[in-house]
Amino acid sequence: MHIGIVGGGQLARMMVLAGEPLGIDFIILDPAKDATAGQVTEQIIADYDDIDALTLLATKVDVITFDFENVPATALQHLESQCTVYPPVKALSISQDRLAEKTLFKQHGIETAPYAEINTLTDLHNALATLGTPCILKTRRFGYDGKGQFVIKDKSQADEAWQAINQQAAILEGFIDFDKEVSIITARSRSSDTPATSVYYPLSENQHQNGILHISRAPCDDEKLLEQAKDLLAPLIESLDYIGVLTVEFFVKGDQLIANEMAPRVHNSGHWTIEGAHCSQFENHVRAISNLPLGLATVSSPYSAMINFISQMPELKAICEIDSCHIHDYHKKPREGRKVGHATITADNKGLLEAQIKEILAIM
Amino acid sequence: MHIGIVGGGQLARMMVLAGEPLGIDFIILDPAKDATAGQVTEQIIADYDDIDALTLLATKVDVITFDFENVPATALQHLESQCTVYPPVKALSISQDRLAEKTLFKQHGIETAPYAEINTLTDLHNALATLGTPCILKTRRFGYDGKGQFVIKDKSQADEAWQAINQQAAILEGFIDFDKEVSIITARSRSSDTPATSVYYPLSENQHQNGILHISRAPCDDEKLLEQAKDLLAPLIESLDYIGVLTVEFFVKGDQLIANEMAPRVHNSGHWTIEGAHCSQFENHVRAISNLPLGLATVSSPYSAMINFISQMPELKAICEIDSCHIHDYHKKPREGRKVGHATITADNKGLLEAQIKEILAIM
């Protein structure tokens, strides 16, 4: 079995490290000569819209997947004509467009923040009148980790916001006064002629800092929320005939789940599954797109937490001192705001988990 | 941190896969173009006694280690003059010679099978008169997985045995009528100016087939045996000023531990630690030789078992069907008697563990 991955960042790297032990070979395609996944497997160094390189990749592998969702539309179309592509291109296309994503959620009765489509400054003024402030202007495309967003605190900022996002097609979203943020990760596979099967990881509770994920804790204890999330997602993944790992982020307000966004891929909030679940999100993504039976998505440790290392790694010796801490250095050059690694803590009780999170935060 | 590994087999491969997430880079040296570890990291393709290649390796890394113990003496001497080498060369030299190994055990009051040094056919006849039959003739050097051994059932086989091992320097060993075979894995590190620290994994119980390890189960429940093994090993590793992972195999007879042999490296009977312990033998070896604090050697699952795949891998889809089964395919070409992969089962109780071992054996 040979898998091609478009994108060679840390998500691709961790897919390779999870899939290699299954006997699967990987080739990544990434324009960066020092792509982190290229350090652990074969790499085609080429731009994402290099048709010749994409064709070469397609001829060398059995299935193609991605480590990011903003793959150029031309690349997607070309790949689909040459090779099996999982997750389905339709799911990728929807997730590239905040408006299409919100529409999909709506179609499946999944609650979202109030929003309006914005194509002109006039649209923005009108929407501000309806949604009120504070609210948030987000480009429809190519936004992640808080990029392409502008928080509008007062209507007078409309012009400034519109300029800040380069007058791109956008949506205006009302603020949700949420209690917490959670995400659910599901994997769906069709391992034989029988109907596809899916597994759901427990919800993780996510804490952000400067718009970037900082800490995820799992499992989020609320069993009812998990059941609610599963019930919401099951028809959605069926309708897309989804294959692979899909992540959906929700705001939680009381006992209500309000969808924020989805990612048709393994997700930062699921990194805890490497040590905290029987089968990690990375291995289950690889299994799913290889038409293999899925592994258990249940926890292997009562409590887990993932802490992101942003900009630079802490001193290795200091992290190694912390019991039950698992280190994941992505071998990326330090750079302000860049995700360069993460740590996972596993613990038998919440007290121990929090104590060890504190130890890690103290050395960062 | 850069680590050089002499030998690029599955042990090196698993060291690399365990050490990469710590941010450590690896270079392996192996004469085989398709060395399994060379698929996941940089490789120098060269013979083990190629002085230029060894020098190149030494200039590129901070420390050199091994994935097998039968490294040529010339290579060891050369490497030691060029670079830090862990485990210490003295430990490797002793483990290359069954007589030196038995002598070391004796010096530390560790029981062994009765044995005699054999340099001539006359020695063999004399030793047979003393030790009786059945007994086993083993070459002093280059023996593993049952190779270089001859079981003597009757004194009349002396000539045949002596020819079978090519008249090499050997030892004759009395048979031990043991209850079971166990092994202990320890890691020792000097992470600061303070005295070195060591950790001990729980004993694993090992079952062989045709002289090759078949199944290891851990932990072996007998706490007293573990304490006894630790007490025996602590002074031995101190005396060698050992750094890295060391494995000792014991026969168990009643409540007595009888040392069989030692391996100055990660060991097949410790593969269960990848999923069954908080920090695997591979990561702890890497930590130890990098002067880093050691990780926890305690179990992360109440029961674990490792099953070797010999000659060829079972069908991937069939293994993926088995819950809690973790697959390790070494990406090696199938060949009779070759270790090509293993599986680890983790379980909350022994019944479940045995049921899943049976499931795996059924698909092999």
XYZ file of C-alpha atoms in Angstrom:
728
model
C 0.000 0.000 0.000
C 1.330 3.446 -0.994
C -0.206 6.691 0.232
C 0.483 10.118 -1.256
C 0.096 13.142 0.984
C -0.288 16.642 -0.449
C 1.355 18.848 2.176
C 4.361 17.857 4.254
C 3.839 19.582 7.580
C 3.586 18.070 11.042
C 0.215 16.470 10.322
C 1.701 14.591 7.363
C 4.736 13.725 9.485
C 2.583 12.202 12.211
C 0.499 10.310 9.601
C 3.727 8.795 8.264
C 4.997 7.885 11.736
C 1.618 6.255 12.503
C 1.242 4.496 9.152
C 4.776 3.143 8.671
C 4.318 0.445 11.350
C 1.312 -0.864 9.370
C 3.683 -1.607 6.488
C 2.434 1.332 4.431
C 4.780 3.508 2.351
C 4.323 7.241 1.947
C 5.302 9.919 -0.548
C 4.653 13.546 0.289
C 4.394 16.487 -2.073
C 5.453 19.835 -0.659
C 7.255 22.847 -2.144
C 9.441 23.340 0.955
C 12.853 21.654 0.763
C 12.889 21.262 4.542
C 9.294 19.991 4.873
C 9.124 18.211 8.210
C 7.404 15.101 6.776
C 10.129 14.890 4.119
C 12.583 14.048 6.897
C 10.861 10.726 7.564
C 9.732 9.634 4.096
C 10.145 10.197 0.327
C 9.249 13.693 -0.895
C 8.407 15.242 -4.245
C 9.507 18.886 -3.975
C 6.977 20.821 -6.066
C 4.292 23.463 -5.889
C 0.762 22.335 -5.096
C -0.435 23.382 -8.547
C 2.420 21.711 -10.466
C 0.376 19.391 -12.693
C 3.376 17.236 -13.712
C 4.362 16.673 -10.104
C 0.784 15.856 -9.111
C 0.591 13.344 -11.980
C 3.872 11.772 -10.859
C 2.525 11.450 -7.311
C -0.720 9.903 -8.594
C 1.152 7.251 -10.596
C 3.236 6.243 -7.594
C 0.496 5.712 -4.993
C -2.811 3.923 -4.393
C -4.602 6.790 -2.680
C -3.963 10.487 -2.100
C -4.786 12.496 0.991
C -3.924 15.917 2.473
C -2.462 17.486 5.545
C -4.240 20.807 5.009
C -7.555 21.722 3.437
C -6.655 24.748 1.358
C -5.421 22.709 -1.603
C -5.841 24.674 -4.875
C -9.036 23.705 -6.740
C -7.054 22.943 -9.919
C -4.893 20.461 -8.021
C -7.939 18.769 -6.535
C -9.650 18.380 -9.885
C -6.511 17.023 -11.503
C -5.780 14.542 -8.716
C -9.343 13.254 -8.727
C -9.058 12.439 -12.431
C -5.852 10.449 -11.820
C -6.214 8.617 -8.517
C -8.463 7.764 -5.585
C -8.653 10.826 -3.332
C -9.767 10.618 0.324
C -11.400 12.456 2.021
C -13.770 13.155 -0.905
C -12.954 16.324 -2.829
C -16.477 17.601 -2.146
C -15.758 17.678 1.597
C -12.508 19.555 1.000
C -14.223 22.085 -1.243
C -16.907 22.773 1.336
C -14.403 23.208 4.130
C -12.474 25.742 2.022
C -15.434 28.081 2.077
C -16.895 29.275 5.381
C -20.221 30.017 3.706
C -20.548 26.531 2.158
C -19.532 25.040 5.498
C -22.176 26.968 7.421
C -24.742 26.005 4.777
C -23.844 22.321 5.173
C -24.217 22.567 8.952
C -27.616 24.256 8.500
C -28.792 21.555 6.058
C -28.125 18.965 8.762
C -29.847 20.902 11.508
C -26.564 21.764 13.201
C -26.685 25.078 15.030
C -24.156 27.768 14.023
C -23.459 31.337 15.136
C -25.714 33.850 13.342
C -23.974 34.938 10.148
C -24.367 36.918 6.940
C -22.722 36.661 3.540
C -20.506 39.672 2.796
C -19.445 40.599 -0.743
C -19.368 44.389 -0.493
C -18.905 47.094 2.093
C -22.639 47.749 1.818
C -23.300 44.099 2.729
C -21.107 44.619 5.768
C -22.974 47.770 6.893
C -26.322 46.018 6.457
C -25.185 42.892 8.290
C -23.771 44.967 11.163
C -27.181 46.576 11.558
C -28.775 43.135 11.876
C -26.154 41.165 13.841
C -24.941 44.034 16.054
C -21.530 44.199 17.719
C -19.254 42.698 18.804
C -18.976 40.435 15.797
C -16.270 38.995 13.609
C -15.537 39.418 9.925
C -13.929 36.325 8.391
C -12.740 35.770 4.817
C -14.631 32.876 3.232
C -11.377 31.251 2.119
C -7.849 30.522 3.367
C -8.320 31.352 7.003
C -6.783 29.349 9.833
C -5.311 29.937 13.294
C -7.098 33.298 13.476
C -5.719 34.569 10.166
C -8.040 36.491 7.777
C -10.241 37.607 10.642
C -11.156 40.974 12.136
C -13.072 41.483 15.373
C -15.493 44.406 15.018
C -16.262 45.973 18.378
C -18.097 49.007 17.048
C -19.986 49.690 13.807
C -17.593 52.550 13.046
C -14.885 49.935 12.361
C -16.650 48.584 9.247
C -14.303 50.307 6.774
C -11.196 49.356 8.710
C -12.308 45.714 8.899
C -13.153 45.570 5.206
C -9.699 46.899 4.304
C -8.002 44.567 6.806
C -9.335 41.480 5.053
C -8.439 42.946 1.630
C -12.094 43.293 0.584
C -12.353 39.569 0.043
C -15.599 37.600 -0.027
C -16.377 37.046 3.630
C -18.953 36.244 6.238
C -19.874 38.302 9.255
C -20.416 36.163 12.303
C -22.171 37.070 15.520
C -20.251 36.437 18.741
C -21.247 33.422 20.775
C -20.970 33.920 24.512
C -19.919 30.290 24.974
C -19.051 28.324 28.093
C -16.329 26.280 26.440
C -14.976 25.068 23.110
C -14.876 21.374 22.226
C -14.086 19.340 19.164
C -15.076 15.908 17.974
C -12.998 13.710 15.729
C -14.573 10.931 13.721
C -13.093 8.426 11.301
C -15.109 6.597 8.625
C -13.898 3.648 6.556
C -15.298 1.216 4.017
C -13.172 -1.826 4.742
C -15.220 -4.333 2.741
C -18.387 -4.575 0.679
C -20.444 -4.037 3.824
C -21.654 -0.528 4.729
C -19.014 1.927 5.893
C -18.253 2.017 9.614
C -17.245 4.959 11.736
C -15.694 5.608 15.133
C -15.863 8.723 17.308
C -13.193 9.883 19.725
C -14.357 11.419 22.997
C -14.802 15.189 22.876
C -11.744 17.233 23.701
C -12.029 20.614 25.393
C -9.902 23.235 23.686
C -8.286 26.355 25.046
C -6.881 28.957 22.644
C -4.262 31.669 23.054
C -3.887 34.488 20.499
C -6.198 32.579 18.151
C -4.008 29.458 18.210
C -4.860 26.223 20.013
C -2.964 26.155 23.307
C -4.242 23.193 25.351
C -6.671 20.341 24.631
C -7.969 18.153 27.444
C -9.736 14.850 26.816
C -12.119 13.319 27.419
C -14.566 16.150 28.100
C -16.637 14.460 30.819
C -20.065 15.359 29.467
C -21.337 12.095 27.959
C -24.569 13.749 26.781
C -22.621 16.270 24.704
C -20.699 13.446 23.045
C -23.910 11.611 22.173
C -25.393 14.851 20.833
C -22.298 15.494 18.683
C -22.376 11.943 17.298
C -26.076 12.254 16.427
C -25.401 15.532 14.610
C -22.399 14.245 12.678
C -23.573 10.783 11.628
C -25.979 11.991 8.884
C -23.484 14.660 7.752
C -20.636 12.192 7.110
C -23.084 9.779 5.461
C -24.297 12.510 3.115
C -20.721 13.300 2.049
C -19.880 9.565 1.837
C -16.916 10.681 3.877
C -13.795 8.487 4.108
C -10.993 9.451 6.487
C -10.819 11.587 9.621
C -13.117 14.607 10.004
C -12.956 17.133 12.822
C -15.728 19.525 13.876
C -15.210 22.292 16.411
C -18.160 23.345 18.525
C -18.927 26.102 20.998
C -20.797 24.807 24.035
C -23.437 27.019 25.621
C -25.355 25.291 28.382
C -26.232 21.920 26.910
C -26.216 23.216 23.332
C -23.586 22.508 20.663
C -22.975 25.326 18.165
C -20.749 24.333 15.236
C -17.789 26.638 14.625
C -15.940 24.980 11.756
C -14.928 21.641 10.326
C -11.605 20.287 9.090
C -11.578 17.343 6.650
C -8.389 15.959 8.203
C -6.548 15.020 11.367
C -6.586 17.954 13.760
C -4.405 19.608 16.350
C -7.084 19.020 19.001
C -6.696 15.267 18.395
C -2.959 14.991 18.982
C -3.667 13.618 22.469
C -4.937 10.425 20.800
C -1.359 9.304 19.987
C -0.842 8.310 23.610
C -4.325 8.803 25.078
C -6.404 6.563 22.781
C -5.987 2.935 21.728
C -5.639 3.913 18.081
C -4.599 7.471 17.227
C -6.406 9.826 14.840
C -3.376 9.517 12.543
C -3.487 5.723 12.390
C -7.259 5.737 11.946
C -7.007 8.242 9.090
C -4.430 6.005 7.412
C -6.569 2.919 8.045
C -9.701 4.638 6.724
C -8.200 5.840 3.438
C -6.553 2.405 2.966
C -9.945 0.661 3.271
C -8.834 -1.065 6.460
C -10.931 -1.767 9.558
C -10.727 1.101 12.050
C -8.947 0.882 15.392
C -10.518 1.609 18.770
C -11.165 5.305 19.393
C -11.619 4.738 23.121
C -9.236 6.236 25.670
C -6.266 4.180 26.855
C -5.611 6.581 29.741
C -8.394 8.057 31.917
C -7.240 11.634 31.250
C -5.023 13.215 28.624
C -3.939 16.727 27.734
C -2.069 18.161 24.773
C -0.035 21.362 25.069
C 1.185 23.089 21.911
C 4.700 24.472 21.675
C 4.509 27.703 19.685
C 7.523 29.620 18.253
C 10.146 27.378 19.882
C 10.579 24.111 21.777
C 11.293 24.197 25.508
C 14.575 22.691 26.720
C 14.451 18.929 26.053
C 16.050 17.971 29.369
C 13.443 19.965 31.286
C 10.497 18.292 29.498
C 12.028 14.842 29.966
C 11.964 15.461 33.724
C 8.160 15.529 33.701
C 6.620 12.098 34.337
C 4.105 10.787 31.793
C 5.011 13.567 29.380
C 5.312 12.521 25.753
C 7.266 14.880 23.534
C 6.609 15.578 19.865
C 9.206 17.830 18.274
C 8.325 18.520 14.630
C 11.954 19.293 13.698
C 10.887 22.730 12.433
C 13.007 25.871 12.664
C 11.876 28.209 15.466
C 9.742 31.098 14.188
C 7.342 33.470 15.957
C 3.831 32.001 16.062
C 4.829 28.712 14.399
C 3.652 25.377 15.803
C 6.960 23.567 16.386
C 5.853 20.698 18.605
C 3.538 19.515 21.328
C 3.506 17.448 24.504
C 0.919 14.974 25.708
C 0.314 14.252 29.365
C -1.549 11.113 30.407
C -2.827 10.728 33.971
C -5.086 8.588 36.129
C -6.827 11.573 37.683
C -7.520 15.213 36.905
C -5.408 16.540 39.760
C -2.297 14.853 38.429
C -3.121 15.982 34.895
C -3.413 19.638 35.916
C -0.274 19.455 38.069
C 1.725 18.189 35.099
C 0.213 20.749 32.718
C 1.435 23.410 35.183
C 4.914 21.880 35.177
C 5.029 22.088 31.386
C 3.728 25.660 31.273
C 6.420 26.624 33.786
C 9.261 25.560 31.479
C 7.844 27.109 28.291
C 21.361 16.091 19.051
C 22.566 13.579 16.459
C 22.793 9.859 17.102
C 24.652 7.368 14.920
C 23.500 3.765 14.920
C 25.732 0.951 13.692
C 23.272 -1.557 12.232
C 20.051 -0.646 10.451
C 17.645 -3.464 11.308
C 14.279 -3.264 13.027
C 15.812 -2.355 16.383
C 17.474 0.693 14.813
C 14.232 1.479 12.969
C 12.247 1.482 16.210
C 14.937 3.584 17.941
C 14.586 6.161 15.172
C 10.782 6.146 15.325
C 10.975 6.599 19.118
C 13.714 9.231 19.083
C 12.530 11.444 16.200
C 9.661 12.911 18.281
C 12.249 14.074 20.850
C 13.788 16.252 18.149
C 16.796 13.961 17.713
C 18.298 13.220 14.280
C 19.685 9.823 13.338
C 22.188 8.428 10.858
C 22.513 4.689 10.492
C 25.422 2.715 9.073
C 24.528 -0.577 7.412
C 25.899 -2.445 4.369
C 22.415 -3.407 3.128
C 20.921 -1.018 0.566
C 17.416 -1.886 1.751
C 18.163 -1.668 5.493
C 14.803 -1.175 7.189
C 16.012 1.737 9.343
C 17.343 3.442 6.205
C 13.745 3.866 5.069
C 13.016 6.275 7.911
C 16.297 8.160 8.288
C 19.645 8.988 6.675
C 21.901 5.999 5.961
C 25.581 5.488 5.245
C 25.787 2.314 3.144
C 29.058 0.664 4.173
C 30.508 -2.435 5.773
C 30.836 -2.465 9.543
C 34.645 -2.552 9.306
C 34.905 0.263 6.734
C 37.125 2.647 8.698
C 36.442 5.655 6.423
C 32.696 5.195 6.731
C 32.932 4.801 10.508
C 35.007 7.991 10.682
C 32.407 9.812 8.571
C 29.652 8.620 10.894
C 31.642 9.723 13.965
C 32.147 13.244 12.587
C 28.428 13.645 11.903
C 26.994 12.633 15.286
C 27.268 13.321 19.030
C 27.046 9.717 20.175
C 27.159 6.289 18.553
C 25.150 3.225 19.520
C 24.292 -0.196 18.029
C 21.337 -2.309 17.085
C 23.275 -5.584 17.454
C 26.126 -6.652 19.692
C 28.376 -8.517 17.275
C 30.091 -5.383 16.001
C 33.651 -6.184 14.791
C 36.272 -5.416 17.440
C 38.246 -3.207 15.007
C 35.144 -1.069 14.416
C 34.535 -0.719 18.149
C 38.114 0.369 18.857
C 38.068 2.854 16.005
C 34.722 4.363 16.968
C 35.758 4.727 20.589
C 38.787 6.770 19.529
C 36.591 9.115 17.481
C 33.340 9.616 19.363
C 31.317 8.902 22.506
C 30.075 5.302 22.303
C 27.156 4.022 24.431
C 26.665 1.393 25.771
C 30.333 1.212 26.833
C 32.524 -0.867 24.510
C 33.515 -3.055 27.468
C 29.902 -4.222 27.866
C 29.659 -5.002 24.154
C 32.913 -6.956 24.212
C 31.757 -9.053 27.155
C 28.401 -9.813 25.550
C 30.177 -10.986 22.371
C 31.789 -13.819 24.298
C 29.651 -16.346 26.173
C 32.561 -17.200 28.439
C 33.248 -13.589 29.417
C 29.506 -13.108 29.960
C 29.230 -16.116 32.269
C 32.340 -14.923 34.127
C 30.763 -11.488 34.636
C 27.573 -13.067 35.985
C 29.635 -15.213 38.356
C 31.634 -12.208 39.593
C 28.359 -10.594 40.618
C 26.989 -13.678 42.330
C 24.441 -14.280 39.575
C 23.613 -17.956 39.115
C 24.208 -19.502 35.662
C 23.815 -22.973 34.180
C 26.860 -25.173 34.884
C 29.342 -24.696 32.053
C 32.843 -25.516 30.839
C 35.235 -23.772 28.468
C 35.792 -25.792 25.269
C 38.803 -25.185 23.008
C 39.477 -28.713 21.765
C 37.626 -31.965 21.219
C 39.411 -33.304 24.304
C 37.969 -30.420 26.336
C 34.534 -31.418 25.058
C 34.965 -35.088 26.033
C 36.184 -34.100 29.489
C 33.352 -31.610 30.006
C 30.752 -34.145 28.877
C 32.068 -36.516 31.546
C 31.553 -33.838 34.193
C 28.324 -32.126 33.032
C 26.552 -35.206 31.644
C 23.832 -35.151 28.995
C 21.658 -33.620 27.735
C 23.741 -30.509 27.380
C 24.347 -27.827 24.792
C 27.479 -26.817 22.927
C 27.526 -23.095 22.050
C 30.151 -21.139 20.129
C 31.584 -18.393 22.334
C 31.006 -15.785 19.630
C 28.390 -14.730 17.061
C 25.500 -16.824 18.289
C 21.910 -15.599 18.357
C 18.406 -16.964 17.800
C 19.668 -20.521 18.327
C 22.467 -20.262 15.737
C 25.934 -21.733 16.493
C 24.435 -24.225 18.952
C 24.255 -28.005 19.115
C 22.193 -29.994 21.581
C 24.100 -33.091 22.727
C 21.736 -35.818 23.874
C 24.345 -38.561 24.150
C 28.100 -38.514 24.704
C 28.582 -40.359 21.383
C 27.571 -37.107 19.605
C 30.691 -35.235 20.739
C 32.480 -35.445 17.367
C 29.343 -34.526 15.427
C 28.718 -31.505 17.663
C 32.330 -30.326 17.434
C 32.180 -30.475 13.601
C 28.732 -28.818 13.553
C 30.065 -25.682 15.262
C 33.149 -25.691 12.997
C 35.531 -26.481 15.873
C 35.220 -22.943 17.175
C 36.018 -21.865 20.726
C 32.887 -22.729 22.670
C 31.295 -23.440 25.987
C 29.423 -26.558 27.000
C 26.371 -25.739 29.065
C 24.342 -28.047 31.273
C 20.582 -28.104 30.663
C 18.395 -26.250 33.123
C 15.051 -27.880 33.790
C 13.398 -24.478 34.158
C 9.791 -23.524 34.903
C 9.790 -20.480 32.634
C 12.001 -17.949 30.877
C 11.875 -14.251 31.748
C 13.872 -11.186 30.831
C 14.500 -7.889 32.507
C 15.240 -4.651 30.732
C 16.975 -1.803 32.491
C 18.033 1.636 31.295
C 20.750 3.724 32.934
C 21.484 7.381 32.231
C 23.724 10.120 33.554
C 21.606 13.170 32.878
C 23.562 15.652 34.989
C 26.514 15.851 37.362
C 24.564 13.823 39.896
C 25.031 10.028 40.066
C 23.559 8.005 37.201
C 19.969 6.859 37.566
C 18.356 3.698 36.293
C 14.870 2.347 35.651
C 13.722 -1.276 35.409
C 10.824 -2.526 33.302
C 8.668 -5.286 34.778
C 9.827 -8.801 33.907
C 8.404 -10.235 30.711
C 7.785 -13.956 30.336
C 9.139 -15.298 27.071
C 8.036 -18.244 24.983
C 10.283 -19.494 22.168
C 9.581 -21.506 19.035
C 12.400 -23.135 17.040
C 14.906 -21.153 19.072
C 13.318 -17.795 18.139
C 11.256 -15.640 20.500
C 7.563 -16.234 19.761
C 5.522 -14.504 22.482
C 6.414 -12.212 25.397
C 3.856 -11.444 28.089
C 4.296 -8.613 30.593
C 4.304 -7.989 33.423
C 5.258 -11.342 34.887
C 3.209 -11.180 38.102
C 5.904 -12.339 40.488
C 6.972 -9.145 42.281
C 9.626 -10.993 44.295
C 11.362 -12.165 41.119
C 11.467 -8.593 39.838
C 13.017 -7.371 43.086
C 15.530 -10.228 42.966
C 16.456 -9.402 39.350
C 16.904 -5.702 40.191
C 19.135 -6.549 43.169
C 21.278 -8.783 40.966
C 21.586 -6.284 38.128
C 22.160 -3.042 40.029
C 25.801 -3.793 41.014
C 26.532 -5.273 37.562
C 25.467 -2.150 35.631
C 27.292 0.028 38.163
C 30.507 -1.946 37.684
C 30.319 -1.498 33.891
C 29.324 2.168 34.316
C 26.642 1.142 31.863
C 24.765 3.792 29.828
C 21.784 2.775 27.680
C 19.425 -0.190 27.725
C 20.630 -3.597 28.899
C 18.623 -6.817 28.739
C 19.258 -9.977 30.730
C 17.441 -13.245 30.064
C 16.888 -15.579 32.991
C 15.603 -19.103 33.490
C 13.260 -19.341 36.458
C 13.343 -22.495 38.577
C 11.150 -22.278 41.646
C 12.048 -18.894 43.130
C 15.546 -18.891 41.669
C 16.797 -16.774 38.771
C 19.463 -18.373 36.582
C 21.032 -15.981 34.059
C 21.028 -17.214 30.473
C 22.538 -14.313 28.532
C 22.667 -10.544 28.285
C 22.208 -8.147 25.397
C 23.705 -4.632 25.655
C 20.799 -3.162 23.697
C 17.051 -2.930 23.245
C 15.600 -6.415 22.993
C 12.831 -8.284 21.222
C 11.309 -9.229 24.587
C 10.841 -5.515 25.311
C 8.866 -4.589 22.196
C 5.678 -4.651 24.281
C 6.914 -1.478 26.016
C 6.053 0.651 22.933
C 2.373 0.459 23.831
C 2.463 -1.275 27.219
C 4.772 1.062 29.171
C 4.723 4.819 29.690
C 8.101 5.215 28.006
C 9.315 2.481 25.655
C 12.674 0.697 25.813
C 13.537 2.450 22.524
C 12.836 5.945 23.851
C 14.637 5.210 27.116
C 17.698 3.921 25.245
C 17.731 7.111 23.182
C 17.231 9.238 26.315
C 19.984 7.381 28.185
C 22.652 7.713 25.493
C 21.674 11.393 25.004
C 22.270 12.107 28.714
C 18.575 12.888 29.203
C 16.411 12.022 32.227
C 14.763 8.615 31.796
C 11.047 8.124 31.222
C 8.757 5.986 33.366
C 9.300 2.242 32.897
C 5.974 1.434 34.567
C 3.146 -0.246 32.654
C 0.504 1.927 31.007
C -1.773 -1.075 30.454
C -2.351 -3.784 33.089
C -1.359 -6.581 30.676
C 0.558 -6.637 27.404
C 1.767 -9.297 25.017
C 4.061 -9.207 22.003
C 3.791 -11.772 19.208
C 6.589 -12.019 16.631
C 5.806 -12.388 12.954
C 8.412 -14.730 11.473
C 9.040 -15.318 7.727
C 6.074 -13.189 6.565
C 3.450 -10.739 7.804
C -0.170 -11.879 8.216
C -2.820 -10.138 6.102
C -3.066 -6.519 7.254
C -6.863 -6.351 7.103
C -7.145 -9.414 9.338
C -4.830 -7.966 12.011
C -6.630 -4.610 11.920
C -9.845 -6.461 12.850
C -8.391 -7.378 16.239
C -9.184 -4.800 18.928
C -6.267 -3.349 20.910
C -3.801 -4.896 18.475
C -0.875 -2.677 17.516
C 0.944 -3.629 14.355
C 4.647 -3.215 13.655
C 5.645 -4.148 10.125
C 9.404 -3.777 9.642
C 9.078 -3.336 5.860
C 11.421 -6.302 5.321
C 11.147 -8.770 2.442
C 9.601 -12.096 3.490
C 12.216 -14.789 4.096
C 12.060 -18.100 5.979
C 12.918 -17.607 9.646
C 13.276 -13.827 9.350
C 11.682 -11.498 11.914
C 9.509 -9.289 9.707
C 7.248 -7.656 12.280
C 5.390 -8.000 15.538
C 2.078 -7.175 17.158
C 1.370 -5.904 20.633
C -1.867 -6.601 22.479
C -2.834 -4.508 25.493
C -5.654 -5.622 27.790
C -7.245 -4.909 31.158
C -7.301 -8.563 32.172
C -5.487 -11.788 31.373
C -8.531 -13.460 29.844
C -8.896 -10.751 27.225
C -5.151 -10.810 26.586
C -5.118 -14.555 25.920
C -8.258 -14.371 23.777
C -6.629 -11.777 21.548
C -3.328 -13.679 21.381
C -5.372 -16.645 20.102
C -7.021 -14.434 17.476
C -3.604 -13.346 16.222
C -2.188 -16.870 16.176
C -5.225 -17.960 14.150
C -4.449 -15.565 11.291
C -0.694 -16.227 11.150
